[in-house]
Amino acid sequence: MSTTTDIHPTPSQDDLEDLLLSCRYGDLQDVQDFVARHSAVPLGDAQDDRGNTVLHMACGNGHADLLEYLLPLVPSSLLAKQNSSGSTPLHWAAVNRHLGIAQKLVQFPDGPGVDLIDIKNAAGRSPLTEAETAEWDEGAQWFVQVMNLEEVKEEGGDEQVDPSQTVEIEIQDAEGQVAKMSINGPSQASSEANQSQTASEENRAQ
């Protein structure tokens, strides 16, 4: 007969797989039940065979209420966790055009902040590049306004960037392809690629 002094039993592989499915489909109650049974610790360990975490699942599918529940419970490093293709939860939010999700990730006080926008996946694309590739102008504009651009810092010092200004950036991928992007005013964004970029890794979260 086996005994344990831990009031939270270790979850089985099936439990972790069910957790990931619950995060994919936004089943907040199921996730809360998992935490009640096993504590919040295993939340940071669960991942599928492609390295996707609970945050990938929640963010890629736009489950804002679930994300708000998870963020204070998971290790802050999980926000920058890259899957087997090098994509973070913010990449998935950008691919699937979830602005509210992207904002929660970048603005989470204990997270990496704007540094998340600079992380490149295996294809050499940052979340900003994914937004531009998906022609998601609203998201691309928001990324540009909040990210820590060295060019803007050098030119403007500590001054805040006027959101009505046209901001031009260049995005380069791992193969040296360059996309020029202009953000015009508060609601317009246009992009011009020197060479066409390949389709994004996930058109929808798996």
Coordinates of N, CA, C and O in Angstrom, one line a residue, residues 15-27 31 34-35 39-48 51-63 66-71 73-75 78-79 81 83 88-89 92 101 105 205-206:
D15 N -3.7 13.5 -17.3 CA -4.2 14.7 -16.6 C -3.6 15.9 -17.3 O -4.3 16.9 -17.5
L16 N -2.3 15.9 -17.6 CA -1.7 17.0 -18.3 C -2.2 17.3 -19.7 O -2.4 18.4 -20.1
E17 N -2.5 16.2 -20.4 CA -3.0 16.3 -21.7 C -4.4 16.9 -21.6 O -4.8 17.7 -22.5
D18 N -5.2 16.5 -20.7 CA -6.5 17.0 -20.5 C -6.5 18.5 -20.1 O -7.3 19.3 -20.6
L19 N -5.5 18.9 -19.3 CA -5.3 20.3 -19.0 C -5.0 21.1 -20.2 O -5.6 22.2 -20.4
L20 N -4.2 20.6 -21.1 CA -3.9 21.4 -22.3 C -5.1 21.5 -23.2 O -5.3 22.6 -23.8
L21 N -5.9 20.5 -23.3 CA -7.1 20.6 -24.0 C -8.1 21.6 -23.4 O -8.8 22.3 -24.1
S22 N -8.2 21.6 -22.1 CA -9.0 22.6 -21.4 C -8.6 24.0 -21.7 O -9.4 24.9 -21.9
C23 N -7.3 24.2 -21.8 CA -6.8 25.5 -22.1 C -7.0 25.9 -23.6 O -7.3 27.0 -23.9
R24 N -6.9 24.9 -24.4 CA -7.2 25.1 -25.8 C -8.6 25.6 -26.1 O -8.9 26.5 -26.9
Y25 N -9.6 24.9 -25.3 CA -11.0 25.2 -25.5 C -11.5 26.2 -24.6 O -12.7 26.5 -24.6
G26 N -10.7 26.7 -23.7 CA -11.1 27.8 -22.8 C -12.0 27.3 -21.7 O -12.8 28.1 -21.2
D27 N -11.8 26.1 -21.2 CA -12.6 25.6 -20.1 C -12.0 26.0 -18.8 O -11.3 25.2 -18.1
V31 N -9.8 24.0 -15.6 CA -8.5 24.3 -15.2 C -8.4 24.6 -13.7 O -7.5 24.3 -13.0
F34 N -8.4 21.4 -11.9 CA -7.0 20.8 -12.0 C -6.1 21.4 -10.9 O -5.4 20.7 -10.2
V35 N -6.2 22.8 -10.8 CA -5.3 23.4 -9.8 C -5.7 23.1 -8.4 O -4.9 22.9 -7.5
S39 N -2.6 21.6 -7.4 CA -1.9 22.8 -7.2 C -1.5 23.5 -8.5 O -1.7 22.9 -9.6
A40 N -1.0 24.7 -8.4 CA -0.7 25.4 -9.7 C 0.7 25.0 -10.2 O 1.0 25.4 -11.4
V41 N 1.5 24.3 -9.5 CA 2.9 24.0 -9.9 C 2.9 23.3 -11.2 O 3.7 23.7 -12.1
P42 N 2.1 22.3 -11.5 CA 2.2 21.6 -12.8 C 1.8 22.4 -14.0 O 2.0 22.0 -15.1
L43 N 1.2 23.5 -13.8 CA 0.8 24.4 -14.9 C 2.0 24.7 -15.8 O 1.9 24.9 -17.0
G44 N 3.1 24.9 -15.1 CA 4.3 25.3 -15.8 C 5.0 24.2 -16.5 O 5.9 24.4 -17.3
D45 N 4.6 23.0 -16.2 CA 5.3 21.8 -16.7 C 4.6 21.2 -17.9 O 5.2 20.5 -18.7
A46 N 3.3 21.5 -18.0 CA 2.5 20.8 -19.1 C 2.8 21.4 -20.5 O 2.9 22.6 -20.7
Q47 N 3.1 20.4 -21.4 CA 3.3 20.8 -22.8 C 3.1 19.6 -23.7 O 3.3 18.5 -23.2
D48 N 2.7 19.9 -24.9 CA 2.4 18.8 -25.8 C 3.7 18.4 -26.5 O 4.8 18.9 -26.2
G51 N 5.9 21.2 -27.8 CA 6.4 22.2 -26.8 C 5.4 23.3 -26.5 O 5.8 24.3 -25.9
N52 N 4.1 23.1 -26.9 CA 3.1 24.1 -26.6 C 2.7 24.0 -25.2 O 2.4 22.9 -24.7
T53 N 2.6 25.2 -24.5 CA 2.2 25.2 -23.1 C 0.8 25.6 -22.9 O 0.0 25.9 -23.9
V54 N 0.4 25.7 -21.6 CA -1.0 26.2 -21.3 C -1.2 27.6 -21.9 O -2.3 28.0 -22.3
L55 N -0.1 28.4 -21.9 CA -0.3 29.8 -22.4 C -0.4 29.8 -23.9 O -1.2 30.6 -24.5
H56 N 0.3 28.9 -24.6 CA 0.1 28.8 -26.1 C -1.3 28.5 -26.4 O -1.9 29.2 -27.3
M57 N -1.9 27.6 -25.7 CA -3.2 27.1 -26.0 C -4.2 28.2 -25.7 O -5.1 28.5 -26.5
A58 N -4.1 28.9 -24.5 CA -5.0 29.9 -24.2 C -4.9 31.2 -25.1 O -5.9 31.7 -25.5
C59 N -3.7 31.5 -25.4 CA -3.4 32.8 -26.2 C -3.8 32.6 -27.6 O -4.3 33.4 -28.3
G60 N -3.4 31.4 -28.2 CA -3.7 31.2 -29.6 C -5.2 31.1 -29.9 O -5.6 31.4 -31.0
N61 N -6.0 30.8 -28.9 CA -7.4 30.7 -29.1 C -8.2 31.8 -28.5 O -9.4 31.8 -28.5
G62 N -7.5 32.8 -28.0 CA -8.2 34.0 -27.5 C -9.0 33.9 -26.3 O -10.0 34.7 -26.1
H63 N -8.6 33.1 -25.3 CA -9.4 32.9 -24.1 C -8.8 33.9 -23.0 O -8.0 33.5 -22.2
L66 N -9.4 33.0 -19.2 CA -8.5 31.9 -18.8 C -7.0 32.4 -18.6 O -6.3 32.1 -17.7
L67 N -6.6 33.3 -19.5 CA -5.3 33.9 -19.5 C -5.1 34.7 -18.2 O -4.1 34.6 -17.5
E68 N -6.1 35.5 -17.8 CA -6.1 36.3 -16.6 C -5.9 35.4 -15.4 O -5.3 35.7 -14.4
Y69 N -6.6 34.2 -15.4 CA -6.4 33.3 -14.3 C -5.1 32.7 -14.2 O -4.5 32.5 -13.2
L70 N -4.5 32.3 -15.4 CA -3.2 31.6 -15.5 C -2.0 32.5 -15.1 O -1.1 32.0 -14.5
L71 N -2.0 33.7 -15.6 CA -0.8 34.6 -15.5 C -0.2 34.7 -14.1 O 1.0 34.6 -13.9
L73 N -0.4 32.6 -11.8 CA -0.1 31.2 -11.3 C 1.1 30.6 -11.9 O 1.8 29.7 -11.3
V74 N 1.4 30.9 -13.2 CA 2.5 30.2 -13.9 C 3.8 31.0 -13.7 O 3.8 32.2 -13.4
P75 N 5.0 30.3 -13.8 CA 6.3 31.1 -13.8 C 6.3 32.1 -14.8 O 5.8 31.9 -16.0
L78 N 7.4 31.4 -18.4 CA 6.5 30.7 -19.3 C 5.9 31.7 -20.4 O 5.6 31.2 -21.5
L79 N 5.9 33.0 -20.1 CA 5.4 33.9 -21.1 C 6.3 34.0 -22.3 O 5.9 34.3 -23.4
K81 N 8.3 31.4 -23.2 CA 8.6 30.0 -23.6 C 8.3 29.8 -25.1 O 7.3 30.1 -25.6
N83 N 8.1 27.2 -28.3 CA 7.7 25.8 -28.7 C 8.8 25.3 -29.6 O 9.8 25.9 -29.9
T88 N 6.4 31.8 -29.3 CA 6.0 32.1 -28.0 C 4.4 32.2 -28.0 O 3.8 32.3 -29.0
P89 N 3.8 32.3 -26.8 CA 2.4 32.6 -26.8 C 2.0 33.9 -27.5 O 1.0 34.0 -28.1
W92 N 1.6 33.3 -31.1 CA 0.3 32.7 -31.5 C -0.8 33.7 -31.4 O -1.8 33.7 -32.1
I101 N -5.4 39.7 -25.9 CA -4.4 38.7 -25.4 C -3.0 39.3 -25.5 O -2.2 39.1 -24.5
L105 N -0.3 39.9 -22.2 CA 1.0 39.3 -22.2 C 2.1 40.4 -22.0 O 2.9 40.2 -21.1
A205 N -4.4 28.1 -34.0 CA -3.7 27.3 -33.0 C -4.2 25.9 -33.0 O -5.4 25.6 -33.2
Q206 N -3.2 25.0 -32.9 CA -3.6 23.6 -32.9 C -3.8 23.1 -31.5 O -3.2 23.6 -30.6

